[in-house]
Coordinates of C-alpha atoms and ligand atoms in Angstrom, one line a residue:
M1 CA -1.0 107.3 13.8
R2 CA -3.5 105.9 16.2
S3 CA -4.1 102.6 14.4
T4 CA -0.4 102.2 13.9
Q5 CA 0.0 102.6 17.7
C6 CA -2.8 100.0 18.3
L7 CA -1.2 97.5 15.9
L8 CA 2.2 98.0 17.6
L9 CA 0.7 97.5 21.0
F10 CA -1.2 94.4 19.9
C11 CA 2.1 92.9 18.5
V12 CA 3.8 93.6 21.8
V13 CA 1.0 92.0 23.8
A14 CA 0.6 89.1 21.5
A15 CA 4.3 88.4 21.5
A16 CA 4.3 88.3 25.3
V17 CA 1.6 85.7 25.8
P18 CA 1.5 82.0 25.1
T19 CA -0.3 81.0 21.9
A20 CA -1.9 78.0 23.7
F21 CA -4.6 80.4 25.0
F22 CA -4.2 83.5 22.9
G23 CA -5.2 83.8 19.3
R24 CA -4.3 81.8 16.2
T25 CA -1.1 80.1 15.4
P26 CA 0.3 81.5 12.1
G27 CA -1.1 79.6 9.1
E28 CA -3.8 78.0 11.2
D29 CA -7.4 78.3 10.0
I30 CA -9.8 78.7 12.9
P31 CA -12.8 81.0 12.6
E32 CA -13.2 84.4 14.3
I33 CA -15.9 84.4 16.9
K34 CA -18.5 87.2 16.9
A35 CA -20.3 88.7 19.9
N36 CA -24.0 87.6 20.0
D37 CA -26.5 90.2 21.2
N38 CA -29.2 87.6 21.6
R39 CA -31.8 89.4 19.5
L40 CA -32.2 86.9 16.7
P41 CA -33.4 83.4 17.5
H42 CA -31.7 80.5 15.8
G43 CA -33.4 77.9 13.6
S44 CA -36.7 77.6 11.7
L45 CA -39.9 77.2 13.6
K46 CA -42.7 75.4 11.7
D47 CA -45.9 73.7 12.9
G48 CA -44.7 73.8 16.5
V49 CA -41.3 72.3 15.7
L50 CA -38.0 74.2 15.9
T51 CA -35.3 72.6 13.8
I52 CA -31.7 73.6 14.6
E53 CA -28.1 72.6 14.2
L54 CA -25.5 73.3 16.8
E55 CA -21.9 72.7 16.1
A56 CA -19.2 72.9 18.8
L57 CA -15.8 74.1 17.5
E58 CA -12.8 76.2 18.2
G59 CA -12.3 79.8 17.2
T60 CA -10.6 83.0 18.1
W61 CA -12.6 85.5 20.3
Y62 CA -11.9 89.2 20.8
P63 CA -13.7 90.1 24.0
E64 CA -12.3 93.6 23.9
Q65 CA -11.4 95.3 20.6
R66 CA -11.2 93.6 17.3
D67 CA -7.5 94.5 17.2
G68 CA -7.0 93.6 20.9
P69 CA -5.8 90.2 22.2
G70 CA -7.7 87.2 20.9
L71 CA -8.5 84.1 22.9
R72 CA -8.7 80.6 21.6
V73 CA -11.9 79.1 23.0
Q74 CA -14.6 76.5 22.2
V75 CA -18.0 77.7 21.2
F76 CA -21.4 76.7 19.8
A77 CA -22.1 77.8 16.2
Q78 CA -24.7 77.6 13.5
P79 CA -23.1 75.6 10.7
G80 CA -22.1 77.9 7.9
R81 CA -22.2 81.1 10.0
S82 CA -19.6 82.9 12.2
P83 CA -19.5 81.3 15.6
E84 CA -20.8 83.4 18.4
I85 CA -20.4 84.1 22.1
P86 CA -22.8 83.3 23.7
G87 CA -23.9 80.5 21.4
P88 CA -27.0 80.7 19.2
L89 CA -30.1 81.9 21.0
I90 CA -32.8 79.2 21.2
R91 CA -36.1 81.0 21.7
V92 CA -39.5 79.4 21.2
P93 CA -43.1 79.4 22.5
E94 CA -44.0 77.1 25.4
G95 CA -44.7 73.6 24.2
T96 CA -42.6 73.8 21.1
E97 CA -40.7 70.6 20.1
I98 CA -37.0 71.2 19.6
R99 CA -35.1 69.0 17.1
A100 CA -31.5 69.8 17.5
T101 CA -28.7 68.2 15.6
V102 CA -25.6 68.6 17.6
H103 CA -22.1 68.0 16.3
N104 CA -18.8 67.9 18.1
A105 CA -16.3 69.4 15.7
I106 CA -13.6 70.0 18.4
P107 CA -10.6 67.8 17.6
G108 CA -9.6 65.3 20.3
A109 CA -12.2 66.4 22.9
T110 CA -15.3 64.7 24.3
L111 CA -18.2 67.2 24.6
V112 CA -20.7 66.9 27.5
I113 CA -23.8 69.0 26.8
H114 CA -26.2 70.1 29.6
G115 CA -29.6 71.7 29.3
L116 CA -31.0 70.4 26.0
H117 CA -34.1 68.9 27.7
P118 CA -37.5 69.9 29.0
R119 CA -38.0 72.2 32.0
P120 CA -38.2 71.9 34.9
G121 CA -35.3 69.5 34.2
N122 CA -32.7 67.3 35.7
P123 CA -29.3 68.9 35.8
D124 CA -27.7 65.4 35.5
E125 CA -29.3 64.7 32.1
T126 CA -26.5 65.2 29.6
I127 CA -25.6 64.3 26.1
Q128 CA -22.0 63.0 25.5
L129 CA -20.4 63.3 22.1
A130 CA -17.0 62.0 21.0
S131 CA -14.9 64.2 18.7
G132 CA -16.5 64.2 15.3
E133 CA -19.8 62.6 16.5
R134 CA -23.2 64.0 15.4
R135 CA -26.6 63.2 17.0
E136 CA -30.2 64.4 16.9
V137 CA -31.9 65.3 20.2
R138 CA -35.7 65.9 20.5
F139 CA -37.5 67.4 23.4
R140 CA -40.5 69.6 24.3
T141 CA -39.7 72.8 26.1
G142 CA -41.8 72.4 29.2
K143 CA -42.5 75.5 31.3
A144 CA -42.0 79.0 30.1
G145 CA -38.9 80.8 31.5
A146 CA -35.3 81.8 31.0
Y147 CA -32.9 78.9 30.8
Y148 CA -29.6 78.0 29.1
Y149 CA -27.6 75.2 27.6
W150 CA -23.9 74.7 28.3
A151 CA -21.2 72.2 27.7
T152 CA -17.7 71.2 28.9
T153 CA -14.8 69.4 27.4
T154 CA -12.8 69.3 30.6
G155 CA -15.4 67.4 32.7
K156 CA -16.1 70.3 35.0
A157 CA -19.2 71.6 36.6
L158 CA -20.5 74.9 35.4
P159 CA -19.1 77.1 38.2
D160 CA -15.7 75.4 37.8
R161 CA -15.1 76.0 34.1
Y162 CA -12.7 78.8 33.4
G163 CA -10.5 78.2 30.4
V164 CA -11.0 76.8 26.9
D165 CA -14.5 75.5 27.4
S166 CA -15.8 78.4 29.5
Q167 CA -17.8 80.0 26.6
L168 CA -19.8 76.9 25.6
N169 CA -23.0 78.6 26.6
G170 CA -26.2 79.7 25.0
A171 CA -29.6 81.1 26.1
L172 CA -32.7 79.0 25.9
I173 CA -35.8 81.2 26.3
V174 CA -39.3 79.7 26.5
D175 CA -42.0 82.3 26.0
P176 CA -45.5 81.9 27.3
Q177 CA -47.9 81.0 24.5
G178 CA -49.3 84.0 22.7
T179 CA -46.9 86.6 24.0
R180 CA -44.5 88.7 22.0
A181 CA -40.9 89.0 23.3
D182 CA -40.1 92.6 24.2
D183 CA -37.1 91.9 26.3
R184 CA -33.4 91.6 26.0
V185 CA -31.3 88.6 27.0
F186 CA -27.9 89.0 28.6
V187 CA -25.5 86.1 29.2
I188 CA -22.6 86.6 31.6
G189 CA -19.4 84.7 30.7
W190 CA -16.0 84.4 32.3
W191 CA -12.8 83.3 30.7
E192 CA -9.9 83.1 33.2
N193 CA -6.3 82.7 32.2
P194 CA -5.5 79.1 33.0
E195 CA -1.8 79.7 33.4
L196 CA -2.3 82.3 36.1
R197 CA -5.0 80.2 37.7
A198 CA -2.7 77.2 37.9
M199 CA -0.3 79.4 39.9
G200 CA -3.0 79.6 42.6
G201 CA -4.0 82.4 44.8
Y202 CA -2.9 85.1 42.4
P203 CA -4.8 88.3 42.8
F204 CA -7.2 88.1 39.8
T205 CA -7.5 91.8 39.8
K206 CA -4.1 91.7 38.3
G207 CA -4.7 88.7 36.1
R208 CA -5.8 88.7 32.5
N209 CA -9.5 87.7 32.4
A210 CA -12.5 88.3 30.2
I211 CA -15.6 88.8 32.2
V212 CA -18.2 89.5 29.6
I213 CA -21.9 90.4 28.9
N214 CA -23.0 88.8 25.6
G215 CA -19.4 88.2 24.6
R216 CA -17.9 91.6 25.2
A217 CA -16.2 93.3 28.2
W218 CA -16.6 96.9 29.1
P219 CA -16.2 99.4 27.5
Y220 CA -16.9 97.2 24.4
T221 CA -20.3 96.0 25.7
E222 CA -23.4 97.1 23.9
R223 CA -24.9 100.5 24.6
L224 CA -28.6 100.3 25.3
T225 CA -30.9 103.2 24.6
Y226 CA -34.3 103.7 26.2
G227 CA -36.7 106.6 26.9
V228 CA -37.8 107.9 30.3
G229 CA -40.7 105.8 31.5
D230 CA -40.2 102.9 29.1
S231 CA -40.9 99.5 30.6
V232 CA -37.6 97.7 30.2
H233 CA -37.5 93.9 30.5
W234 CA -34.2 92.1 30.8
R235 CA -33.3 88.4 31.3
W236 CA -29.9 87.8 32.9
I237 CA -28.1 84.4 32.8
N238 CA -25.0 83.9 34.8
A239 CA -23.5 81.0 32.9
A240 CA -20.2 81.4 34.6
Q241 CA -18.2 81.1 37.7
G242 CA -18.5 84.0 40.2
N243 CA -21.1 85.7 42.4
H244 CA -22.2 88.9 40.8
P245 CA -24.3 91.4 42.7
M246 CA -25.7 93.4 39.8
H247 CA -26.2 97.1 40.6
L248 CA -28.3 99.6 38.8
H249 CA -27.4 103.3 39.1
G250 CA -29.9 106.0 39.9
S251 CA -33.1 104.0 40.3
Y252 CA -34.6 100.7 41.4
Y253 CA -35.5 97.6 39.4
T254 CA -37.9 94.8 40.2
V255 CA -37.0 91.1 40.0
D256 CA -39.8 89.3 38.3
S257 CA -38.5 85.7 38.4
I258 CA -35.4 83.8 39.5
G259 CA -34.1 80.5 38.3
D260 CA -31.2 78.1 38.3
G261 CA -31.2 76.9 34.7
E262 CA -33.5 74.0 35.3
R263 CA -36.3 75.8 37.0
D264 CA -37.5 79.4 36.6
T265 CA -39.8 80.7 39.3
P266 CA -42.0 83.7 38.7
L267 CA -42.4 85.9 41.8
S268 CA -45.9 86.8 42.7
S269 CA -46.7 90.5 43.3
D270 CA -46.4 89.8 47.0
Q271 CA -42.9 88.4 46.5
R272 CA -41.5 91.1 44.4
R273 CA -39.5 94.0 45.8
L274 CA -37.5 97.0 44.7
V275 CA -33.7 96.6 44.6
V276 CA -30.7 98.5 43.3
T277 CA -28.5 95.4 43.7
E278 CA -29.4 91.7 43.3
L279 CA -26.9 88.9 43.8
M280 CA -26.6 86.4 41.0
R281 CA -24.8 83.2 42.0
P282 CA -23.1 80.9 39.5
G283 CA -25.6 79.2 37.1
T284 CA -28.6 81.4 38.2
T285 CA -31.0 83.5 36.1
M286 CA -33.1 86.5 36.8
S287 CA -35.8 88.4 34.9
L288 CA -36.3 92.0 35.8
T289 CA -38.3 95.1 35.0
W290 CA -37.0 98.6 35.1
M291 CA -38.6 102.0 34.2
P292 CA -36.0 104.7 33.8
P293 CA -37.2 107.7 35.7
Q294 CA -34.4 110.1 34.6
P295 CA -32.7 110.9 31.4
G296 CA -29.0 110.6 31.0
N297 CA -26.2 108.0 31.1
W298 CA -26.5 105.2 33.6
L299 CA -24.7 102.0 34.4
F300 CA -25.8 98.4 35.3
H301 CA -22.8 96.6 36.7
C302 CA -21.4 94.0 39.0
H303 CA -20.4 95.5 42.4
V304 CA -17.6 93.1 43.0
L305 CA -14.8 95.5 42.1
A306 CA -12.5 92.7 40.9
H307 CA -15.1 92.0 38.2
I308 CA -15.1 95.5 36.9
S309 CA -11.5 96.5 37.5
P310 CA -9.3 97.6 34.6
G311 CA -6.6 95.3 36.1
L312 CA -8.4 92.3 34.7
R313 CA -8.2 93.4 31.1
L314 CA -6.6 91.1 28.5
R315 CA -4.7 94.2 27.3
P316 CA -3.1 95.6 30.4
A317 CA -4.4 99.0 31.3
D318 CA -1.1 100.8 30.8
K319 CA -1.1 99.5 27.2
E320 CA -4.6 100.5 26.5
P321 CA -5.0 103.2 23.8
S322 CA -6.2 106.1 26.0
F323 CA -9.7 107.3 25.6
A324 CA -8.9 110.6 27.2
Q325 CA -9.3 113.5 24.8
G326 CA -9.1 116.7 26.7
E327 CA -11.8 115.8 29.3
S328 CA -11.7 112.8 31.6
H329 CA -13.2 109.5 30.5
H330 CA -12.7 107.6 33.7
A331 CA -15.8 105.5 32.8
M332 CA -14.0 104.1 29.8
D333 CA -10.4 103.8 31.2
G334 CA -11.3 103.1 34.8
M335 CA -13.6 100.1 34.5
A336 CA -13.7 96.8 32.7
G337 CA -15.6 93.5 32.6
L338 CA -19.2 93.3 33.8
V339 CA -20.5 96.8 33.0
L340 CA -23.4 97.8 30.8
G341 CA -23.9 101.4 29.7
I342 CA -27.4 102.8 29.2
N343 CA -28.4 106.0 27.5
V344 CA -31.9 107.2 28.6
L345 CA -33.5 109.8 26.4
P346 CA -35.7 112.5 27.9
S347 CA -39.5 112.1 27.6
R348 CA -41.3 114.7 25.5
A349 CA -43.3 116.0 28.5
P350 CA -41.0 118.3 30.6
P351 CA -40.4 116.9 34.1
V352 CA -42.6 118.5 36.7
A353 CA -40.3 120.1 39.3
K354 CA -41.4 119.3 42.8
Q355 CA -41.1 122.3 45.1
S356 CA -40.1 121.5 48.7
D357 CA -41.2 123.6 51.7
L358 CA -38.1 122.4 53.6
P359 CA -35.0 124.6 53.6
L360 CA -32.0 123.6 51.5
R361 CA -29.3 121.7 53.4
R362 CA -25.8 122.7 52.6
L363 CA -23.0 120.1 53.4
R364 CA -19.4 119.9 52.6
L365 CA -17.7 116.5 52.3
T366 CA -13.9 116.6 52.2
A367 CA -11.7 113.8 51.0
Q368 CA -8.5 113.8 53.0
L369 CA -5.1 112.1 52.9
Q370 CA -3.4 110.3 55.7
P371 CA 0.1 109.4 54.8
G372 CA 1.5 106.1 56.0
R373 CA -1.8 104.9 57.5
Y374 CA -1.4 101.4 56.0
G375 CA 2.3 101.0 56.1
K376 CA 3.7 102.4 52.9
D377 CA 0.2 103.1 51.6
P378 CA -1.7 106.2 52.6
G379 CA -5.2 106.2 54.1
F380 CA -8.1 108.2 52.6
A381 CA -11.0 109.5 54.7
F382 CA -14.0 111.7 54.5
A383 CA -14.8 114.6 56.8
L384 CA -18.2 116.3 56.9
Q385 CA -19.2 119.8 57.7
E386 CA -22.7 121.4 57.7
G387 CA -23.1 125.2 57.1
A388 CA -20.5 127.0 59.1
G389 CA -20.4 124.1 61.6
Q390 CA -17.5 122.0 62.8
L391 CA -15.8 119.6 60.6
T392 CA -16.2 116.0 61.9
E393 CA -13.0 114.8 63.4
P394 CA -10.6 114.3 60.5
S395 CA -8.9 111.5 62.3
G396 CA -9.0 109.2 59.4
R397 CA -11.7 107.0 60.9
V398 CA -13.5 104.7 58.6
P399 CA -16.2 104.5 57.6
G400 CA -16.8 108.1 56.7
P401 CA -19.2 110.1 58.9
P402 CA -22.9 109.2 58.4
I403 CA -24.6 111.7 56.1
V404 CA -28.1 112.1 57.4
L405 CA -30.7 113.7 55.2
T406 CA -34.5 114.1 55.2
R407 CA -36.9 112.7 52.7
G408 CA -38.2 115.5 50.5
Q409 CA -35.6 118.1 51.7
P410 CA -33.2 119.3 49.0
A411 CA -29.5 118.8 49.8
E412 CA -26.5 120.4 48.3
I413 CA -23.2 118.5 49.0
T414 CA -19.9 120.1 48.0
V415 CA -17.3 117.4 47.6
L416 CA -13.9 118.9 48.1
N417 CA -10.9 116.8 47.1
K418 CA -7.8 117.3 49.3
L419 CA -6.2 114.2 47.9
P420 CA -3.2 114.4 45.6
E421 CA -5.2 112.4 43.0
P422 CA -8.6 112.8 41.3
T423 CA -11.7 111.3 42.9
S424 CA -15.5 111.1 42.4
V425 CA -18.4 110.2 44.7
H426 CA -21.3 107.9 43.9
W427 CA -24.6 108.1 45.9
H428 CA -25.4 104.5 46.0
G429 CA -29.1 103.7 45.8
M430 CA -30.1 107.4 45.6
E431 CA -32.7 108.3 42.9
L432 CA -31.1 111.5 41.4
E433 CA -30.1 113.3 38.2
S434 CA -27.6 111.5 36.1
Y435 CA -25.1 114.3 36.3
Y436 CA -24.6 113.9 40.1
D437 CA -24.4 110.1 40.0
G438 CA -20.6 110.1 40.3
I439 CA -19.2 108.4 37.2
A440 CA -16.6 110.8 35.8
G441 CA -16.7 110.9 32.0
W442 CA -20.1 109.2 31.9
S443 CA -22.7 110.6 34.2
G444 CA -24.9 113.3 32.7
T445 CA -26.4 114.1 29.4
P446 CA -24.7 114.8 26.0
G447 CA -22.7 118.0 26.4
H448 CA -23.1 118.0 30.2
I449 CA -20.9 115.2 31.4
A450 CA -19.6 115.0 35.0
P451 CA -15.8 115.5 35.4
M452 CA -13.4 113.8 37.8
I453 CA -12.8 116.0 40.9
E454 CA -9.2 117.0 40.4
P455 CA -6.9 117.5 43.4
G456 CA -7.8 120.8 45.1
A457 CA -11.1 121.1 43.2
S458 CA -14.7 120.6 44.3
F459 CA -17.9 119.4 42.8
V460 CA -21.4 120.4 43.9
V461 CA -24.0 117.6 44.0
R462 CA -27.7 118.4 44.3
F463 CA -30.5 116.0 45.0
T464 CA -33.7 115.7 47.0
P465 CA -34.0 112.2 48.5
P466 CA -37.4 110.8 47.5
R467 CA -37.5 108.0 50.1
A468 CA -36.3 107.3 53.6
G469 CA -33.8 104.4 54.0
T470 CA -30.3 103.1 54.2
F471 CA -27.9 104.1 51.4
I472 CA -24.1 104.4 50.8
Y473 CA -21.8 107.0 49.5
H474 CA -18.5 105.8 48.1
T475 CA -15.8 106.7 45.6
H476 CA -16.3 105.5 42.0
L477 CA -12.8 106.2 40.8
D478 CA -9.7 103.9 40.9
D479 CA -12.3 102.0 42.9
I480 CA -10.4 99.1 44.5
R481 CA -7.6 101.3 45.9
Q482 CA -9.7 104.4 46.8
L483 CA -12.5 102.3 48.4
S484 CA -10.3 100.0 50.4
S485 CA -8.2 103.0 51.5
G486 CA -11.3 104.5 53.2
L487 CA -13.5 106.6 50.8
Y488 CA -17.0 105.4 51.8
G489 CA -19.7 106.0 54.5
P490 CA -23.4 105.5 55.3
L491 CA -26.0 107.7 53.8
I492 CA -29.1 107.7 55.8
V493 CA -32.4 109.3 54.8
L494 CA -35.1 109.8 57.5
E495 CA -38.7 110.8 57.4
P496 CA -39.4 114.5 57.9
G497 CA -39.4 115.3 61.7
Q498 CA -37.2 112.4 62.6
S499 CA -33.7 112.5 63.7
L500 CA -31.1 109.7 63.9
D501 CA -31.3 108.2 67.3
P502 CA -27.8 106.6 67.9
E503 CA -29.4 104.5 70.7
R504 CA -32.0 102.8 68.6
D505 CA -30.5 103.2 65.1
R506 CA -27.5 100.9 64.8
L507 CA -25.4 101.3 61.7
M508 CA -23.6 98.1 60.8
L509 CA -21.3 98.9 57.9
I510 CA -18.9 96.2 56.7
S511 CA -15.8 97.1 54.8
V512 CA -12.1 96.2 54.6
R513 CA -9.0 97.7 56.1
G514 CA -6.5 99.1 53.7
P515 CA -5.6 98.5 50.1
S516 CA -3.6 95.2 50.4
D517 CA -4.9 92.1 48.6
N518 CA -5.7 90.1 51.7
T519 CA -7.1 92.7 54.1
P520 CA -9.3 92.0 57.1
I521 CA -13.0 92.9 57.1
L522 CA -14.2 95.6 59.5
L523 CA -17.5 96.2 61.2
N524 CA -18.0 100.0 61.6
G525 CA -14.3 100.4 61.0
D526 CA -13.2 97.9 63.6
A527 CA -11.7 94.3 63.0
E528 CA -12.4 93.5 66.7
P529 CA -15.4 95.6 67.7
G530 CA -16.4 95.9 71.3
P531 CA -19.7 94.5 72.6
I532 CA -23.1 95.8 71.5
E533 CA -25.3 97.0 74.4
V534 CA -29.0 96.7 74.0
K535 CA -32.0 96.8 76.4
Q536 CA -34.9 94.4 76.7
G537 CA -38.2 95.6 75.2
V538 CA -36.6 98.3 73.1
R539 CA -37.0 98.2 69.3
Y540 CA -33.7 98.6 67.4
R541 CA -33.1 99.2 63.8
F542 CA -30.0 97.5 62.5
R543 CA -28.9 99.0 59.2
F544 CA -26.5 96.6 57.4
I545 CA -24.3 97.8 54.6
N546 CA -21.7 95.7 52.7
I547 CA -19.2 98.0 51.0
T548 CA -16.3 95.6 50.9
P549 CA -14.5 95.6 47.5
H550 CA -14.8 91.8 46.7
D551 CA -16.9 89.9 49.3
P552 CA -20.2 89.1 47.7
L553 CA -21.2 86.4 50.2
L554 CA -21.0 88.0 53.6
T555 CA -23.6 86.7 56.0
V556 CA -24.7 88.5 59.1
S557 CA -26.5 86.6 61.9
L558 CA -27.7 87.3 65.4
L559 CA -27.2 84.1 67.3
A560 CA -28.2 82.6 70.6
G561 CA -26.0 79.5 70.9
S562 CA -26.0 78.1 67.4
S563 CA -29.5 79.2 66.4
P564 CA -30.5 82.6 65.0
V565 CA -32.8 84.7 67.1
A566 CA -35.8 86.4 65.4
W567 CA -35.8 89.8 63.8
R568 CA -38.2 91.6 61.4
A569 CA -37.2 92.6 57.9
I570 CA -38.0 96.2 57.1
A571 CA -36.1 97.4 54.0
K572 CA -33.7 96.4 51.3
D573 CA -31.4 98.8 49.5
G574 CA -33.2 101.7 51.1
A575 CA -36.7 100.8 49.9
D576 CA -39.3 99.7 52.4
L577 CA -40.4 96.1 51.9
P578 CA -44.0 95.5 50.9
V579 CA -46.2 94.5 53.9
S580 CA -46.2 90.9 52.8
Q581 CA -42.4 90.7 53.1
A582 CA -41.9 92.9 56.2
T583 CA -42.1 89.8 58.4
G584 CA -40.4 88.2 61.4
R585 CA -37.7 85.6 60.4
P586 CA -34.6 83.9 61.7
A587 CA -31.9 86.6 62.1
R588 CA -29.6 85.5 59.3
Q589 CA -29.0 87.3 56.0
T590 CA -26.5 87.2 53.1
V591 CA -25.6 90.8 52.4
S592 CA -23.8 91.1 49.1
V593 CA -21.6 93.9 48.0
G594 CA -23.6 97.1 47.4
E595 CA -26.7 95.8 49.2
T596 CA -28.2 97.3 52.3
Y597 CA -30.7 95.5 54.6
D598 CA -32.6 97.0 57.5
F599 CA -34.0 94.7 60.3
E600 CA -36.0 95.5 63.4
F601 CA -34.7 93.7 66.5
E602 CA -36.3 93.7 70.0
P603 CA -34.4 91.8 72.6
R604 CA -36.9 89.8 74.7
S605 CA -34.7 88.1 77.3
A606 CA -31.3 88.5 78.8
D607 CA -29.9 85.5 77.0
E608 CA -26.4 85.6 75.7
I609 CA -26.4 86.5 72.1
R610 CA -23.8 87.6 69.5
L611 CA -23.6 89.2 66.1
E612 CA -21.6 87.3 63.6
V613 CA -20.3 88.5 60.3
F614 CA -19.2 85.5 58.3
R615 CA -16.9 85.9 55.3
P616 CA -16.4 82.8 53.1
A617 CA -12.6 82.7 52.6
R618 CA -11.3 84.0 49.3
A619 CA -7.7 83.0 50.2
A620 CA -6.4 80.7 52.8
S621 CA -5.2 83.5 55.1
A622 CA -8.3 85.7 54.8
Q623 CA -9.9 86.1 58.2
S624 CA -13.3 84.4 58.1
Q625 CA -15.5 86.2 60.7
I626 CA -16.2 88.9 63.1
V627 CA -18.0 87.9 66.3
V628 CA -19.4 90.6 68.6
P629 CA -21.0 89.9 71.9
V630 CA -24.5 91.5 72.3
H631 CA -25.2 92.3 75.9
V632 CA -28.9 92.4 76.7
H633 CA -29.8 94.5 79.8
Ligands
LIG701 CU1 -19.2 90.2 39.6

C-alpha cells in the first residue's frame, strides 16, 4: 500500500515538472548518481604519487528518496563506477604528487575546472576542456588542509552556480605527513530550480531546491553515531551559493581552521573559541572539534530557516509520505535541507549528578495567540510567570520577555501552549539534556523522545545552566511562520549573586515583524527604535542576538561619523572569550542568524554616535537598516 502510494505520488510529481531539469527522458541512458559519504579516497597512491581519473558527465540524482524526484545534473565520476555527489574524494598526505586524467564527457559543453593545483593556490588557475577532450594534470599538493575542486559549464563563479553544473564539486583533503585521518568530510551543495530562479524574486522557501550535505537533503542525510566524550573531528566545505550559519544543538564546538578553498589557516590555541553557531560564506571551509557531553539525539544544521524549511523540498511537503506513526515526528516532516542528525550513545561510566545549593527556580512560559496582529495573520507571543507571581504583560510584545537564570541554579520551565496549533521551544546555546532540547520527534533517547506541545498542553523543561552568558529561546516547530510571528526571546544567564541591571545590561535582539516574505527587521521589537541613552564613564554590556529567520549577514556597528568607535569583545554564543580574544576593537560585527555577541562599551566623550544594524538586501524592497541615535550624557 505504502509503496504504491509513493509510486503514485512520484508519477504525479514527475508529470508536473519539466524534464529539462528533472530526471531521465524515457529511453535515455544516463547513469544514476549516488550520494558520496566521503569516507573512501579515490585513486591509487604509490611511491608518493596518486593516480586518478576524473570524468565529468550527466546523470540523474535523487537528493531525497530513491523514489523521489530525480534531478538531471553534471557531476564528476570515477570511470567505470557510479557517479557521485559530491565528486570523488581526493585525499593524500602533504607533498604527494597528484596525476589526474580529466575527461569532459558532457555533450556540447565546455568544462572549466578550478582547484586542481597546489595550495596555497591561485583561484584564477583553471583547466578548460572542450566536450570530449581528455588531459592529464600533474601537481604537488602544497600545504596540508581542507580544500576542494569544482567546475562550471555555464561560465559562472562558484557562488553563482545554481542549476545543472551546481554539483560539479569534490573534496581535496591534504593530511599532514604521518597523521591518520580520523575525521569526516562534509560538502554542502545547492541545486536551485533554474525556472523558478529565472522568474526572479520568488520566495525560495516555496521553491523546489536541493540543499544537501554529501549529496542528500534532510531527513535523508547520513545519521552519525558517537559516544559521550568522543573527540569528533569534522571538515566542512561550502562548495555552494548561500551563507550558512551552522548551529550545533546542546553543546559547543571549536573551530580549528578556516579556509577559502585556496588557503586553509589553522587557528592557534589563542585564536580558537567555543561557538554554537559559525557562519560559512560561499566557497569557505572549516575544520572543527566537538566532544559530545550528553547522550541522545542532536542536530547540526544551518540556522537560515529558508535552508531547512520543508517548503524547499523537491517533493512538496503536502505530497510527502507522512512519517507520523502515532507520535509526532516533526523532526522528519518539519525540516529539510541542511540538517545532520547525530545519535550520541551514553558512556559506560554513569554521569555524576551535580548537586546545587541554590533553590529550584520555577517558571511558566505561555505561548499566546493574538488574532489579526499582522493583518490577516495572527501574532504569537510569550508571557512569563515566576512562582505565583504576575504574568508579564501579555500585550503581544516581541521579543518575548527575557528569561534570566543563574549559573548553577536548577530551573524548571513549564511551557504552556495556548495557541490553536502545536509548538515546541528550543533553548539555543544551552548545554542541557537532549530530551529538553526542543526538537519534537527527535530530542531525547530511544524510547524517551520529546513530543510536540499540543494546543492546551504543557511540557516541563529542566536544566541547570552551566555558564553565564547570552542565549536565545525560540520555537523550533513550523519555524519560519512561528518564529516570524513572535515566538522568541532572550535567555540570559548571570553569575550567582548578580541580577540583570537594565541600566548597564542592554539587550539588542534583532528579529523580523510578522510572517510575510518581505518583513522589516526589528531591534528589540521596534522597526524605528527611540534613542539609546548612555552616560560617560559607565561600562555597558551590549548583548546582540540575531534571531531573524533568513538574514545571515546582519552587521551591527557603533559609529561616530563614518568610523566605528571602540568596544571590547567579551563573549560569543554565551561563552566568554579567552583572554587573548577579549580585546578592544572597532565597534563593528557581523552577527549571523543564531549567533550572540557580547561587547563592553564605555562612552568616553559626548560625541554624537549611533547604532546601525545593516541588513544586506535580500529583495529590492527589503528595508536595509535601522539607525538609532546614541545620546551620551
Ligand atoms: Cu544555510
